[in-house]
Amino acid sequence: MEQDFSEPKTFIERAIDRHPPIVPPNTSALEAIAAMSNSRSSYVLIATQHKVIGIFTERDVVKITANKISLEGVPISQVMTRQLITLNIAEANDIFSILALLRSSQIRHLPITDEDEKVVGVITPQSLRAILKPSDLLQMRRVREIMTTEAISVTTEVSVFEVAQQMATHRKSCIVICEQATRHSSPCTERDEETEENLLLEKKFKVNTANQPQKPIGIITERDIVKFKAKGLDIVETPATAVMSSPLVLAQLNFTLWQANQIMQQHNIRRLVVVDERGYLAGIITQSTLLQALDPVEMYSTVQILQQTITETTQELKQQVAQRKQVEEALRDAKKYLKAEVLKRTLELTLANAQLQQALNERIEAEAEVRRLNAFLEQRVQERTAQLQASNQELQQALSNLKSTQEELIQAEKMAALGQLIAGIAHEINTPLGAIRASISNISTALEKSIRQLPQLFEQLDNNDRIQLFALLETVRQNPQDLSFKEERQFKRALKKELQAQGIEEADAIASTLIKIGITQNIEIIIPLLRSSNYKLILEAASYWSVQQNNVQNIIMASERASKIVLALKSYARQENFGQMTEAKVTEGIDLALTLYRNQLKQGIEVIKNYQDVPTILCYPEGINQIWTNLIHNAIQAMNGKGKLKIDVSERDNHIVVQFTDSGCGITPEIKDKVFTPFFTTKPHGEGSGLGLHIARKIIDEHHGKIELESERGRTTFTVWLPIK
């Protein structure tokens, strides 16, 4: 039951025991004890004309019994407690002040009076525990945290009178009866009578500690002493084992306070004996210690937070309703925008394809020009050897032209590599575009059906059906469908079984519909809906909304995927600007290159990325990206499209270290030193120019870094070192 802390007076009213046992002051003490025993109460009030003048508790009975005071003919007014703490009900502001009063005064019974000082009732830890149910606080704490560890225990040899004496001496409400431990005495040791008596007392009565393991077998409480006194038993001659409560209800150290509270309520007891994992006595937990565990300040703060959360949640729900209307309008606009964007992207890709084809033709012409120039230069050198000094100026000009041609060749190599990727990139873009087209068709069909169904919904559904429909639509919105075929079958069987158990007809068809709209479990909340006469119409409407929601998510995912590919293509194709360095993240460039080669990688290559958190570096980003493109391209060809490609990025010795390791055929030692030589290649004619690794090392040199190669059959690693500063 939910606690209403906002009405403290009501809460206090429920905590008052309005039928306390009351006797007049001339009642004999023995009759008062009998009244306590019969009512199973821990106290009795002494009042005259409904005004309380004293109280007599179980602890008072134990003290009188321990001191061997005869109560025969003694009125209760002579042995009651007169210095009584009471509370006027008008001054009881809240339950927390009452808890503080009980704790500070160290009392367990608080009489409540009205404005005429007449007794209204009594508040006790038991009555407070009956209404205080902060299960969250009780479940968060353990028995070991609040139990009383110094429990008084006695052996099986003591009498009830000796137990009562120990209760009075130690001011304890109970004594635990434990099995007698075996003691080993040293031979040839004589003890005098005083020593023997002290050892006997120590053996009978013990304050429990970790060094004295004892197994509890029973318990005697103040209430038991009251019962014995009421029955007139000879407590001096009666052994404790004959009247103790046994078998014991035990609690473990790791029990939560909630578990302990439930056990007390189930067995109608006020204390539990706590044992460790071996069954040895560890301590005692009572209703009072449970009540002390409920910190008033913490409970009050929790209530305030809950009330604030409810207010904030209500406001958020109002905002979400307004936002939902805006989203619906935005979806209609997005549909129009997506159609225009698809057409625009298609035109851009057509233009890009034409430009790449032109760049490929230019590269072929440039290669022919380079061969012609090389032949020409060799001829000129042979002819002008004798005239070298005179032709020095012309030679410098020729070298300048050669450098310019090499830069053009690097760009042509970059465009050629991009040309080889066009088919894969086109396929990667066509896939999300196809998904978008299919999703738009599905949304259009579902939307049309929903619109046609609206008049029927408003005509046939009453207000309760509409509420159930909206609740179902909200559940569908929060549970987007993303299940495999195997998972669908498993959930369908479970739902069908649960629906049949609820007596729902057509359970198989309904289970199929619920799976389609994303409801796989916790169907208790929609059982009333399924019992409605219009449940088929409601489920059909929810199905149409589910189709629209799932297809919108497909469009978003496909658009993001196509956008990512186009961005990678645009970043790669952009002309390099080697005149100015910028800050860049190495891992972003690697991911860009992986995006371009995604179509080839997914055919049979497993990419394993191990990126550490590394800082950005000052570099030429386009040049750095060209390095990653060349290395990934070489790895794919070395593995013939099948294998593993591992990419490691780390920081070592003030450098960013990038390692590409492939499982290809490897590089033989004979050609290992030639792979960075211009125009050297082991690929078939037409598949490579031999400039990829040469260009990569040239760019690395410009960044004052280095590239290393390690290779063996089945494993080749290129390691690139780039300085951070």
XYZ file of C-alpha atoms in Angstrom:
725
model
C 0.000 0.000 0.000
C 1.353 3.465 -0.892
C 2.268 5.659 2.098
C 0.622 9.125 2.159
C 3.205 11.304 3.943
C 1.439 14.433 2.682
C -1.289 13.916 5.418
C 0.763 13.441 8.650
C -2.282 13.560 10.953
C -3.956 10.719 9.078
C -0.739 8.713 9.236
C -0.477 9.235 13.026
C -4.143 8.233 13.506
C -3.417 4.872 11.845
C -0.372 4.302 14.082
C -2.354 4.602 17.338
C -3.503 1.358 19.036
C -6.922 2.547 20.242
C -7.692 -0.566 22.322
C -4.838 -0.756 24.848
C -5.261 -2.939 27.946
C -6.303 -0.599 30.835
C -6.832 -1.477 34.508
C -7.743 0.722 37.505
C -5.046 1.432 40.136
C -6.618 -0.880 42.731
C -6.258 -3.938 40.477
C -3.915 -6.546 41.951
C -0.540 -6.931 40.250
C -1.233 -10.618 39.526
C -4.514 -9.738 37.778
C -2.711 -7.077 35.698
C -0.088 -9.660 34.673
C -2.852 -12.092 33.697
C -4.490 -9.348 31.608
C -1.191 -8.714 29.804
C -0.775 -12.438 29.131
C -4.332 -12.941 27.857
C -4.187 -9.913 25.516
C -0.674 -10.870 24.276
C 0.349 -7.286 25.071
C 3.743 -6.070 26.268
C 2.177 -3.514 28.649
C -0.907 -2.495 30.628
C -1.994 1.109 31.344
C -3.212 2.143 34.807
C -5.875 4.840 34.511
C -8.545 6.478 36.587
C -11.523 8.135 34.884
C -9.819 7.562 31.507
C -6.743 9.538 32.636
C -3.522 7.518 32.543
C -1.468 7.647 35.771
C 1.072 4.883 35.152
C 2.237 1.954 33.048
C 3.322 -1.616 33.829
C 5.450 -3.440 31.194
C 7.016 -6.855 30.613
C 10.385 -5.438 31.744
C 8.826 -4.516 35.116
C 7.621 -8.123 35.498
C 11.140 -9.424 34.791
C 12.681 -7.064 37.404
C 10.153 -8.111 40.070
C 10.702 -11.793 39.269
C 14.511 -11.467 39.372
C 14.336 -9.758 42.799
C 11.960 -12.434 44.188
C 9.340 -9.833 45.147
C 6.042 -11.414 46.122
C 3.032 -9.841 44.382
C 0.385 -11.606 46.462
C -2.183 -8.952 47.448
C -0.054 -6.107 46.036
C -2.090 -3.512 44.000
C -0.728 -2.550 40.631
C -0.414 1.114 41.725
C 2.525 0.140 44.003
C 4.702 -1.430 41.289
C 3.724 0.641 38.194
C 5.967 3.261 36.603
C 4.648 6.683 37.552
C 7.081 8.943 35.700
C 5.185 8.432 32.472
C 5.979 10.159 29.150
C 2.789 10.959 27.217
C 1.991 12.991 24.075
C -1.041 15.157 23.406
C -2.515 14.256 20.027
C -2.743 17.963 19.102
C 1.060 18.230 19.503
C 1.755 15.198 17.288
C 2.763 17.019 14.106
C 4.191 14.104 12.116
C 5.388 10.522 12.438
C 9.041 11.562 12.349
C 8.803 13.608 15.582
C 7.225 10.562 17.278
C 10.066 8.329 16.079
C 12.592 10.836 17.461
C 10.768 10.964 20.828
C 10.743 7.157 21.189
C 14.455 6.983 20.370
C 15.616 9.908 22.559
C 13.525 8.792 25.573
C 14.490 5.114 25.139
C 10.891 3.968 25.593
C 8.767 1.440 23.732
C 5.270 2.628 24.749
C 3.978 6.189 24.164
C 0.439 6.887 25.519
C -1.510 9.425 23.394
C -3.969 11.759 25.179
C -6.606 14.239 24.012
C -6.997 17.872 25.072
C -8.707 16.722 28.309
C -5.709 14.440 29.068
C -7.863 11.371 28.565
C -6.134 8.371 27.042
C -6.756 7.940 23.287
C -4.439 5.025 22.650
C -0.795 3.936 22.595
C 1.889 4.104 19.914
C 4.490 1.298 20.035
C 7.278 0.120 17.692
C 4.936 -2.750 16.714
C 2.103 -0.383 15.680
C 4.548 1.846 13.796
C 6.049 -1.140 11.992
C 2.576 -2.291 10.960
C 1.975 0.922 8.954
C 5.506 1.932 8.022
C 6.258 -0.072 4.882
C 9.220 1.664 3.189
C 10.182 -1.564 1.429
C 12.901 0.112 -0.632
C 14.807 1.239 2.510
C 14.374 -2.167 4.185
C 15.520 -4.038 1.076
C 18.679 -1.956 0.746
C 20.030 -2.799 4.227
C 21.175 -6.092 5.718
C 20.536 -7.691 9.104
C 24.250 -7.609 9.957
C 24.212 -3.778 9.780
C 21.722 -3.133 12.616
C 21.590 -6.307 14.752
C 22.587 -6.293 18.428
C 25.770 -8.377 18.593
C 26.105 -8.522 22.401
C 23.253 -10.970 22.915
C 22.996 -12.657 26.338
C 23.040 -16.441 26.106
C 22.793 -19.192 28.742
C 23.389 -22.920 28.747
C 20.724 -25.591 29.061
C 21.474 -26.037 32.787
C 19.961 -22.769 34.083
C 16.507 -22.233 35.570
C 13.852 -19.740 34.532
C 14.602 -17.680 37.659
C 18.281 -17.359 36.678
C 17.197 -16.275 33.191
C 14.968 -13.555 34.717
C 17.890 -12.344 36.840
C 20.065 -11.982 33.727
C 17.304 -10.061 31.931
C 17.021 -7.624 34.833
C 20.797 -7.271 35.263
C 21.573 -6.620 31.583
C 18.267 -4.813 30.778
C 17.564 -7.268 27.956
C 14.151 -8.265 26.620
C 15.209 -11.841 25.838
C 17.810 -14.538 26.645
C 19.057 -17.086 24.064
C 19.411 -20.729 25.191
C 22.508 -22.340 23.603
C 24.029 -25.806 23.623
C 26.798 -26.167 26.209
C 30.256 -25.966 24.628
C 32.861 -28.618 25.502
C 35.640 -27.215 27.749
C 39.041 -28.843 28.116
C 40.594 -28.520 31.578
C 44.255 -28.973 32.232
C 45.099 -32.090 34.266
C 46.810 -31.778 37.646
C 45.290 -28.296 38.191
C 43.514 -27.691 41.488
C 40.845 -24.987 41.867
C 39.489 -23.586 45.083
C 35.738 -23.305 45.663
C 35.601 -19.626 44.658
C 37.362 -20.329 41.339
C 35.033 -23.253 40.593
C 31.976 -21.076 41.318
C 33.216 -18.281 39.028
C 33.902 -20.761 36.211
C 30.424 -22.236 36.658
C 28.808 -18.788 36.377
C 30.935 -17.994 33.321
C 29.895 -21.310 31.779
C 26.188 -20.662 32.389
C 25.961 -17.025 31.336
C 27.829 -15.517 28.388
C 27.697 -12.298 26.387
C 27.979 -13.572 22.808
C 31.237 -12.676 20.951
C 32.986 -13.971 17.850
C 35.480 -15.890 20.074
C 32.736 -17.940 21.758
C 30.780 -19.838 19.064
C 27.461 -21.115 20.398
C 24.549 -22.835 18.681
C 21.132 -21.422 19.734
C 18.375 -23.943 20.425
C 15.699 -21.766 22.082
C 14.749 -18.364 23.504
C 12.942 -16.948 26.540
C 11.449 -13.427 26.300
C 9.886 -10.956 28.704
C 6.476 -12.069 27.435
C 7.332 -15.678 28.419
C 8.200 -14.519 31.992
C 4.817 -12.753 32.112
C 3.062 -15.991 31.047
C 4.965 -18.063 33.679
C 4.110 -15.534 36.366
C 0.445 -15.493 35.322
C 0.299 -19.314 35.462
C 2.006 -19.394 38.874
C 4.908 -21.658 37.799
C 7.786 -22.320 40.192
C 10.383 -20.454 38.142
C 13.209 -21.328 40.565
C 12.897 -25.062 39.977
C 11.712 -24.967 36.354
C 14.629 -25.445 33.884
C 14.816 -22.967 31.003
C 14.822 -25.772 28.414
C 11.389 -26.961 29.561
C 9.599 -23.710 28.728
C 11.803 -22.044 26.071
C 10.410 -21.243 22.618
C 11.743 -23.953 20.293
C 12.456 -24.620 17.467
C 13.790 -21.123 16.802
C 12.880 -18.942 13.831
C 16.357 -17.871 12.644
C 17.668 -15.118 10.399
C 20.916 -15.188 8.413
C 23.469 -12.362 8.454
C 22.904 -11.621 4.771
C 19.098 -11.371 5.070
C 17.668 -7.959 4.131
C 15.689 -6.027 6.734
C 12.631 -6.584 4.518
C 13.075 -10.365 4.812
C 13.445 -10.075 8.589
C 10.318 -7.914 8.774
C 8.323 -10.439 6.698
C 9.449 -13.328 8.948
C 8.370 -11.410 12.089
C 4.935 -10.675 10.598
C 4.481 -14.257 9.350
C 5.275 -15.822 12.759
C 3.783 -12.954 14.841
C 7.019 -12.458 16.822
C 8.935 -9.360 17.865
C 12.544 -10.558 17.599
C 14.727 -12.915 15.580
C 17.883 -14.793 16.564
C 20.633 -14.127 13.972
C 23.122 -16.896 13.109
C 26.172 -17.010 10.826
C 26.722 -19.398 7.924
C 27.826 -22.172 10.376
C 24.680 -21.803 12.501
C 26.465 -20.100 15.427
C 24.839 -17.262 17.382
C 25.689 -13.864 15.844
C 23.198 -11.478 17.448
C 19.557 -10.413 17.913
C 17.280 -8.212 15.776
C 14.042 -6.765 17.213
C 11.135 -4.583 16.114
C 12.835 -1.622 17.800
C 16.055 -2.043 15.828
C 13.996 -2.384 12.625
C 12.220 0.859 13.461
C 15.545 2.612 14.188
C 16.749 1.577 10.751
C 14.127 3.827 9.188
C 15.931 7.167 9.265
C 13.200 9.882 9.311
C 15.317 12.416 7.465
C 16.054 9.950 4.667
C 12.380 8.913 4.385
C 11.190 12.541 4.260
C 13.756 13.391 1.559
C 12.677 10.351 -0.476
C 9.033 11.445 -0.363
C 9.917 14.979 -1.502
C 11.957 13.608 -4.414
C 9.092 11.309 -5.468
C 6.581 14.169 -5.400
C 8.917 16.377 -7.444
C 9.453 13.532 -9.941
C 5.680 13.138 -10.422
C 5.329 16.869 -11.160
C 8.214 16.843 -13.629
C 6.936 13.688 -15.358
C 3.479 15.233 -15.832
C 5.040 18.292 -17.448
C 7.219 16.122 -19.688
C 4.177 14.134 -20.876
C 2.428 17.356 -21.890
C 5.500 18.431 -23.830
C 5.720 15.032 -25.529
C 2.127 15.322 -26.775
C 2.948 18.655 -28.404
C 6.212 17.295 -29.784
C 4.421 14.276 -31.248
C 2.204 16.561 -33.328
C 5.292 18.382 -34.570
C 6.977 15.079 -35.446
C 3.973 13.940 -37.480
C 4.122 17.162 -39.482
C 7.883 16.791 -39.869
C 7.447 13.243 -41.184
C 5.190 14.470 -43.962
C 7.739 17.133 -44.887
C 10.562 14.600 -44.703
C 8.819 12.346 -47.203
C 8.752 15.134 -49.792
C 12.325 16.099 -48.962
C 13.609 12.533 -49.322
C 12.146 12.176 -52.800
C 13.875 15.365 -53.922
C 17.115 14.371 -52.175
C 17.210 10.951 -53.869
C 16.876 12.582 -57.285
C 19.561 15.105 -56.414
C 21.995 12.435 -55.170
C 21.457 10.368 -58.307
C 22.373 13.320 -60.522
C 25.451 14.066 -58.417
C 26.673 10.467 -58.676
C 26.188 10.488 -62.456
C 28.271 13.657 -62.711
C 30.945 12.243 -60.380
C 31.185 9.090 -62.479
C 31.792 11.150 -65.624
C 34.488 13.179 -63.865
C 36.229 10.042 -62.645
C 36.219 8.581 -66.146
C 37.803 11.773 -67.451
C 40.447 11.630 -64.715
C 41.245 8.037 -65.700
C 41.802 9.073 -69.299
C 44.053 11.911 -68.191
C 46.099 9.479 -66.088
C 46.698 7.241 -69.111
C 47.848 10.239 -71.115
C 50.095 11.355 -68.258
C 51.785 7.944 -68.049
C 52.485 8.030 -71.776
C 53.904 11.522 -71.425
C 56.148 10.419 -68.551
C 57.567 7.545 -70.617
C 58.161 9.869 -73.521
C 59.885 12.428 -71.310
C 62.076 9.779 -69.659
C 63.248 8.543 -73.057
C 63.868 12.075 -74.173
C 65.842 12.953 -71.039
C 68.053 9.854 -71.326
C 68.859 10.765 -74.914
C 69.618 14.351 -73.955
C 71.951 13.287 -71.116
C 73.980 11.049 -73.457
C 74.190 13.765 -76.081
C 75.044 16.541 -73.641
C 77.583 14.765 -71.418
C 80.434 16.767 -72.832
C 78.402 19.968 -72.586
C 77.068 19.353 -68.996
C 78.376 22.619 -67.579
C 76.844 24.687 -70.338
C 73.484 22.829 -70.170
C 73.125 22.991 -66.343
C 70.415 25.642 -66.477
C 68.350 23.676 -68.972
C 68.710 20.531 -66.851
C 67.417 22.327 -63.753
C 64.331 23.348 -65.717
C 63.797 19.780 -66.866
C 64.049 18.519 -63.258
C 61.452 21.082 -62.217
C 59.133 19.846 -64.943
C 59.676 16.261 -63.776
C 58.728 17.112 -60.193
C 55.532 18.775 -61.376
C 54.719 15.707 -63.472
C 55.283 13.402 -60.465
C 52.790 15.400 -58.392
C 50.264 15.068 -61.192
C 51.008 11.349 -61.299
C 50.290 11.037 -57.554
C 46.889 12.653 -58.036
C 46.243 10.472 -61.080
C 47.136 7.373 -59.002
C 44.657 8.526 -56.368
C 41.895 8.988 -58.965
C 42.709 5.616 -60.536
C 42.300 3.868 -57.206
C 39.016 5.699 -56.737
C 37.925 4.566 -60.215
C 38.439 0.959 -59.190
C 36.124 1.553 -56.214
C 33.268 3.126 -58.194
C 31.396 -0.134 -58.856
C 31.487 -1.137 -55.182
C 30.501 2.359 -54.020
C 27.589 2.467 -56.484
C 26.381 -0.883 -55.129
C 26.706 0.346 -51.526
C 24.616 3.433 -52.336
C 21.980 1.533 -54.379
C 21.317 -0.783 -51.421
C 20.089 1.958 -48.985
C 18.287 3.719 -51.854
C 16.368 0.518 -52.563
C 15.551 0.203 -48.870
C 14.266 3.799 -48.847
C 12.046 3.191 -51.870
C 10.594 0.012 -50.359
C 10.011 1.696 -46.975
C 8.278 4.689 -48.594
C 5.956 2.297 -50.442
C 5.155 0.449 -47.203
C 4.511 3.719 -45.333
C 2.251 4.969 -48.137
C 0.191 1.756 -48.123
C -0.117 1.652 -44.315
C -0.973 5.365 -44.129
C -3.682 4.960 -46.775
C -5.209 2.046 -44.848
C -5.036 4.003 -41.583
C -6.841 6.976 -43.136
C -9.551 4.707 -44.579
C -9.981 3.086 -41.198
C -10.372 6.353 -39.216
C -14.151 6.800 -39.786
C -14.764 3.216 -38.679
C -12.623 3.737 -35.570
C -14.484 6.870 -34.494
C -17.862 5.254 -35.222
C -17.366 1.903 -33.447
C -14.971 2.677 -30.574
C -16.326 4.089 -27.333
C -14.233 6.211 -24.983
C -12.781 3.180 -23.137
C -11.798 1.508 -26.436
C -10.088 4.693 -27.579
C -8.075 4.869 -24.354
C -6.988 1.224 -24.839
C -6.107 1.990 -28.488
C -3.911 4.942 -27.517
C -2.233 2.892 -24.764
C -1.508 0.127 -27.285
C -0.103 2.649 -29.803
C 2.204 4.032 -27.097
C 3.419 0.487 -26.319
C 4.053 -0.072 -30.051
C 6.028 3.184 -30.198
C 8.237 2.140 -27.300
C 8.859 -1.387 -28.675
C 10.191 -1.133 -32.279
C 10.263 -4.503 -34.045
C 13.753 -5.982 -34.535
C 13.479 -9.772 -34.159
C 14.949 -12.682 -36.065
C 12.658 -15.361 -37.493
C 13.724 -17.766 -34.748
C 12.992 -15.211 -32.029
C 9.570 -14.474 -33.568
C 8.633 -18.163 -33.403
C 9.792 -18.451 -29.785
C 7.875 -15.357 -28.657
C 4.794 -16.397 -30.625
C 4.645 -19.782 -28.869
C 5.003 -18.103 -25.473
C 2.324 -15.478 -26.244
C -0.077 -18.104 -27.625
C 0.296 -20.193 -24.491
C -0.287 -17.186 -22.233
C -3.336 -16.034 -24.252
C -4.858 -19.518 -24.072
C -4.277 -19.529 -20.324
C -6.249 -16.254 -20.135
C -9.097 -17.825 -22.134
C -8.606 -15.588 -25.200
C -10.075 -16.998 -28.418
C -8.111 -17.058 -31.708
C -4.898 -17.048 -29.634
C -2.707 -18.065 -32.588
C -3.833 -15.181 -34.851
C -3.661 -12.645 -32.025
C -0.154 -13.822 -31.053
C 1.010 -13.334 -34.672
C -0.411 -9.780 -34.744
C 1.195 -8.865 -31.386
C 4.604 -10.081 -32.596
C 4.270 -7.987 -35.786
C 3.569 -4.787 -33.822
C 6.466 -5.416 -31.422
C 4.698 -6.753 -28.289
C 6.527 -9.891 -27.112
C 5.893 -10.033 -23.385
C 4.096 -8.412 -20.409
C 0.712 -8.644 -22.124
C -1.250 -8.420 -18.881
C -2.017 -4.743 -19.555
C -3.710 -5.497 -22.899
C -5.782 -8.497 -21.761
C -8.818 -6.197 -21.115
C -8.427 -4.874 -24.670
C -8.466 -8.400 -26.110
C -11.716 -9.078 -24.303
C -13.333 -6.059 -26.017
C -15.731 -6.695 -28.879
C -13.693 -4.307 -31.062
C -10.295 -5.885 -30.353
C -9.763 -6.902 -34.021
C -10.304 -3.325 -35.229
C -7.946 -1.958 -32.538
C -5.199 -4.515 -33.319
C -5.521 -3.768 -37.051
C -5.101 -0.003 -36.407
C -2.054 -0.656 -34.217
C -0.588 -2.879 -36.952
C -0.807 -0.058 -39.520
C 0.927 2.366 -37.126
C 3.645 -0.234 -36.407
C 4.347 -0.632 -40.157
C 4.772 3.150 -40.499
C 7.057 3.380 -37.448
C 9.347 0.516 -38.505
C 9.657 1.782 -42.095
C 10.490 5.325 -40.908
C 13.344 3.820 -38.873
C 14.512 1.916 -41.996
C 14.534 5.172 -44.018
C 16.583 6.963 -41.347
C 19.163 4.134 -41.204
C 19.423 3.890 -44.988
C 19.808 7.676 -45.371
C 22.567 7.782 -42.768
C 24.381 4.911 -44.494
C 24.191 6.552 -47.953
C 25.214 9.927 -46.495
C 28.242 8.336 -44.836
C 29.387 6.756 -48.126
C 28.941 10.008 -50.078
C 30.839 11.965 -47.394
C 33.731 9.476 -47.539
C 33.804 9.685 -51.355
C 33.735 13.485 -51.265
C 36.512 13.689 -48.663
C 38.713 11.288 -50.622
C 38.214 12.943 -54.045
C 39.011 16.469 -52.797
C 42.290 17.986 -54.057
C 45.123 18.019 -51.542
C 46.371 21.292 -50.144
C 49.978 20.673 -49.150
C 50.547 24.356 -48.441
C 48.835 24.343 -45.024
C 48.707 21.728 -42.249
C 45.593 21.183 -40.104
C 44.698 19.204 -36.960
C 43.219 15.777 -37.772
C 42.406 12.448 -36.070
C 44.227 9.496 -37.581
C 41.406 7.047 -36.793
C 38.841 9.120 -38.725
C 40.957 8.881 -41.883
C 41.314 5.094 -41.460
C 37.539 4.709 -41.044
C 37.000 6.843 -44.176
C 39.217 4.509 -46.217
C 37.433 1.450 -44.769
C 34.108 2.971 -45.843
C 35.346 3.334 -49.430
C 36.488 -0.306 -49.521
C 33.492 -1.641 -47.597
C 32.036 -3.461 -50.613
C 35.282 -5.400 -51.159
C 35.918 -6.008 -47.459
C 32.503 -7.489 -46.747
C 32.990 -10.189 -49.409
C 35.178 -12.270 -47.106
C 37.592 -10.107 -45.077
C 37.227 -9.743 -41.314
C 38.379 -6.313 -40.143
C 39.631 -6.154 -36.540
C 40.088 -2.615 -35.200
C 42.063 -1.949 -32.016
C 42.030 1.840 -31.547
C 43.544 3.406 -28.452
C 42.641 6.960 -27.424
C 45.308 9.000 -29.245
C 45.607 12.778 -29.716
C 45.135 14.674 -32.971
C 48.215 15.534 -35.068
C 49.173 18.455 -37.304
C 49.269 17.054 -40.838
C 48.034 17.160 -44.439
C 44.807 15.119 -43.963
C 44.359 14.234 -47.656
C 47.921 12.933 -47.849
C 47.533 10.877 -44.662
C 44.268 9.405 -45.990
C 46.088 8.433 -49.224
C 48.494 6.327 -47.101
C 45.643 4.373 -45.472
C 43.905 3.881 -48.848
C 47.041 2.432 -50.470
C 47.809 0.091 -47.543
C 44.222 -1.212 -47.321
C 44.071 -1.691 -51.110
C 47.344 -3.677 -51.090
C 46.132 -5.833 -48.174
C 42.874 -6.704 -49.986
C 44.786 -7.775 -53.101
C 47.373 -9.717 -51.059
C 44.562 -11.742 -49.417
C 42.633 -12.216 -52.700
C 39.557 -10.839 -50.927
C 39.562 -13.513 -48.168
C 41.225 -13.331 -44.741
C 41.721 -11.058 -41.724
C 42.859 -7.425 -41.644
C 43.897 -6.122 -38.220
C 44.401 -2.390 -37.654
C 46.123 -1.201 -34.442
C 46.421 2.483 -33.427
C 48.459 3.441 -30.354
C 50.755 6.110 -28.906
C 54.460 5.330 -28.393
C 57.524 7.544 -27.898
C 55.607 10.749 -28.767
C 54.415 9.148 -32.040
C 51.102 7.873 -33.343
C 51.815 4.268 -34.386
C 49.473 2.661 -36.946
C 49.870 -1.032 -37.883
C 48.115 -2.835 -40.754
C 48.438 -6.639 -40.479
C 46.947 -8.895 -43.166
C 46.804 -12.682 -43.515
C 47.857 -12.661 -47.178
C 50.568 -14.576 -48.989
C 53.351 -12.386 -47.587
C 56.358 -10.666 -49.212
C 59.495 -12.711 -49.947
C 62.862 -11.447 -48.624
C 64.134 -11.067 -52.217
C 61.694 -8.276 -53.061
C 61.148 -6.854 -49.550
C 63.610 -3.986 -50.165
C 62.095 -3.138 -53.570
C 58.421 -2.623 -52.615
C 58.931 1.131 -52.026
C 60.720 1.607 -55.371
C 58.717 3.628 -57.962
C 56.991 1.509 -60.645
C 57.984 -1.770 -58.943
C 55.013 -4.132 -58.716
C 54.344 -7.874 -58.446
C 50.762 -7.523 -59.694
C 49.643 -8.567 -63.197
C 49.773 -5.968 -65.931
C 46.942 -3.464 -65.658
C 46.254 -4.040 -61.922
C 48.855 -1.688 -60.479
C 51.283 1.068 -61.387
C 53.921 0.311 -58.744
C 53.576 3.795 -57.256
C 51.253 3.110 -54.265
C 53.880 2.344 -51.595
C 56.326 4.840 -53.113
C 53.702 7.587 -52.790
C 52.861 6.461 -49.229
C 56.519 6.669 -48.118
C 56.909 10.056 -49.831
C 53.933 11.455 -47.863
C 55.258 9.932 -44.616
C 58.681 11.515 -45.257
C 57.013 14.904 -45.696
C 55.480 14.424 -42.223
C 58.922 13.469 -40.766
C 57.687 9.980 -39.991
C 58.739 6.490 -41.049
C 57.227 3.260 -42.423
C 58.415 -0.264 -41.534
C 57.668 -3.658 -43.076
C 57.627 -7.109 -41.476
C 56.464 -10.097 -43.490
C 56.288 -13.855 -43.405
C 53.989 -16.306 -45.108
C 50.442 -15.712 -43.892
C 51.281 -12.468 -42.047
C 52.419 -9.049 -43.323
C 52.582 -5.922 -41.151
C 53.162 -2.324 -42.301
C 53.915 0.010 -39.356
C 53.592 3.778 -39.839
C 55.166 6.184 -37.301
C 53.823 9.782 -37.327
C 55.187 12.375 -34.857
C 52.610 14.013 -32.600
C 54.458 17.344 -32.561
